[in-house]
Amino acid sequence: MKLTESNALARVAAYCSKAERCEYDVRKKLLGWELTEEEQQRIIERLRKEKFLDERRFVQSFVKDKIRFNKWGKAKISFELRKKKIPADIINECLGELDESELDESLRKILETKNKSIKAQNDYERKTKLIRFALSRGFSMDQVLKTLTGIIGNTDEEYF
């Protein structure tokens, strides 16, 4: 669908005002409207100037939401932000500001819940399944082992 630059600006401004957006998402939207590269660049610059578009603010919101609602760890959040072409320095800065206790609490909750639903033949299999699950959510191995020790008990290195 072909839009004029002013119509596209109005639509994308409304799109950005509903939730935090990153430049990558906005560009995808603009590409669908068959705008030239120059028009897209002018629209993005205007959105930045008028504070509709702010990568740092987007990352902070994204990180907070993914930890609180999706129960993701740093690795998965970082991966998803890199897919959206967010600069590494912004990602590292925002992840560095995280409260580690909030991440630990999130990991503890998902592991306790998952532990109740796992069907395993023995402790080794149970721990392995829990570790795999937590790693797939983006938590580090050290963090997982430390949390599992608190939930299940001794997670001997011999298991891994």
C-alpha positions as semicolon CSV with decimal commas, in nm:
position;residue;x (nm);y (nm);z (nm)
1;M;0,000;0,000;0,000
2;K;0,149;0,333;-0,107
3;L;0,128;0,623;0,139
4;T;0,243;0,983;0,120
5;E;0,521;1,092;0,353
6;S;0,289;1,302;0,571
7;N;0,032;1,019;0,603
8;A;0,309;0,772;0,685
9;L;0,451;1,009;0,949
10;A;0,110;1,046;1,115
11;R;0,050;0,671;1,115
12;V;0,393;0,576;1,242
13;A;0,376;0,848;1,512
14;A;0,050;0,694;1,633
15;Y;0,215;0,350;1,617
16;C;0,505;0,473;1,831
17;S;0,280;0,650;2,080
18;K;0,098;0,327;2,173
19;A;0,412;0,145;2,290
20;E;0,789;0,178;2,286
21;R;0,926;0,095;1,941
22;C;1,273;0,058;1,797
23;E;1,399;0,188;1,465
24;Y;1,400;-0,163;1,318
25;D;1,025;-0,209;1,381
26;V;0,948;0,136;1,240
27;R;1,156;0,072;0,927
28;K;0,972;-0,256;0,868
29;K;0,644;-0,069;0,887
30;L;0,768;0,204;0,650
31;L;0,894;-0,052;0,398
32;G;0,544;-0,194;0,373
33;W;0,417;0,149;0,274
34;E;0,654;0,170;-0,025
35;L;0,835;0,487;0,085
36;T;1,172;0,583;-0,062
37;E;1,486;0,554;0,151
38;E;1,507;0,935;0,180
39;E;1,145;0,960;0,297
40;Q;1,202;0,684;0,552
41;Q;1,513;0,858;0,685
42;R;1,334;1,194;0,717
43;I;1,045;1,030;0,904
44;I;1,279;0,846;1,144
45;E;1,479;1,163;1,213
46;R;1,159;1,353;1,286
47;L;1,038;1,076;1,520
48;R;1,370;1,088;1,706
49;K;1,362;1,467;1,729
50;E;1,009;1,462;1,870
51;K;1,098;1,178;2,114
52;F;0,865;0,920;1,961
53;L;1,164;0,699;1,892
54;D;1,438;0,638;2,149
55;E;1,645;0,316;2,135
56;R;1,763;0,337;2,497
57;R;1,410;0,385;2,626
58;F;1,292;0,096;2,407
59;V;1,563;-0,135;2,542
60;Q;1,487;-0,047;2,904
61;S;1,118;-0,118;2,850
62;F;1,189;-0,439;2,655
63;V;1,425;-0,572;2,924
64;K;1,183;-0,494;3,207
65;D;0,890;-0,659;3,025
66;K;1,080;-0,972;2,924
67;I;1,209;-1,031;3,276
68;R;0,880;-0,959;3,448
69;F;0,635;-1,126;3,208
70;N;0,830;-1,378;2,997
71;K;1,081;-1,473;3,270
72;W;1,378;-1,449;3,033
73;G;1,744;-1,431;3,129
74;K;2,008;-1,189;3,003
75;A;2,131;-1,408;2,717
76;K;1,790;-1,448;2,553
77;I;1,705;-1,080;2,598
78;S;2,037;-0,980;2,445
79;F;1,984;-1,216;2,152
80;E;1,637;-1,079;2,078
81;L;1,762;-0,719;2,096
82;R;2,047;-0,797;1,856
83;K;1,788;-0,937;1,614
84;K;1,626;-0,592;1,622
85;K;1,959;-0,432;1,525
86;I;2,002;-0,252;1,860
87;P;2,363;-0,132;1,915
88;A;2,562;-0,355;2,152
89;D;2,666;-0,066;2,378
90;I;2,302;0,019;2,454
91;I;2,219;-0,348;2,521
92;N;2,518;-0,393;2,752
93;E;2,447;-0,072;2,939
94;C;2,080;-0,157;3,002
95;L;2,154;-0,518;3,099
96;G;2,428;-0,393;3,331
97;E;2,172;-0,178;3,516
98;L;1,961;-0,485;3,599
99;D;1,895;-0,587;3,955
100;E;2,046;-0,936;3,983
101;S;1,811;-1,026;4,267
102;E;1,512;-0,974;4,035
103;L;1,668;-1,213;3,781
104;D;1,746;-1,467;4,053
105;E;1,391;-1,448;4,185
106;S;1,249;-1,492;3,835
107;L;1,469;-1,796;3,774
108;R;1,378;-1,946;4,110
109;K;1,004;-1,913;4,037
110;I;1,021;-2,074;3,693
111;L;1,242;-2,358;3,818
112;E;1,012;-2,430;4,111
113;T;0,711;-2,437;3,880
114;K;0,885;-2,650;3,620
115;N;1,015;-2,889;3,887
116;K;0,657;-2,974;3,983
117;S;0,562;-3,065;3,626
118;I;0,870;-3,265;3,523
119;K;0,840;-3,640;3,486
120;A;1,181;-3,793;3,544
121;Q;1,314;-4,139;3,628
122;N;1,582;-4,013;3,868
123;D;1,747;-3,701;4,012
124;Y;2,001;-3,684;3,731
125;E;1,730;-3,669;3,465
126;R;1,527;-3,414;3,666
127;K;1,825;-3,183;3,712
128;T;1,926;-3,216;3,349
129;K;1,576;-3,122;3,231
130;L;1,564;-2,825;3,467
131;I;1,906;-2,704;3,353
132;R;1,811;-2,733;2,986
133;F;1,488;-2,547;3,050
134;A;1,661;-2,260;3,234
135;L;1,935;-2,232;2,973
136;S;1,674;-2,210;2,698
137;R;1,524;-1,915;2,885
138;G;1,858;-1,733;2,865
139;F;1,999;-1,780;3,213
140;S;2,367;-1,855;3,270
141;M;2,487;-2,197;3,386
142;D;2,635;-2,053;3,707
143;Q;2,308;-1,882;3,790
144;V;2,110;-2,200;3,716
145;L;2,332;-2,424;3,929
146;K;2,325;-2,179;4,219
147;T;1,945;-2,158;4,206
148;L;1,899;-2,533;4,163
149;T;2,107;-2,594;4,474
150;G;1,856;-2,387;4,668
151;I;1,557;-2,569;4,519
152;I;1,660;-2,934;4,490
153;G;1,964;-2,952;4,711
154;N;2,316;-3,047;4,621
155;T;2,378;-3,031;4,247
156;D;2,704;-3,221;4,235
157;E;2,934;-3,146;3,945
158;E;2,943;-3,521;3,874
159;Y;2,599;-3,487;3,714
160;F;2,728;-3,255;3,447
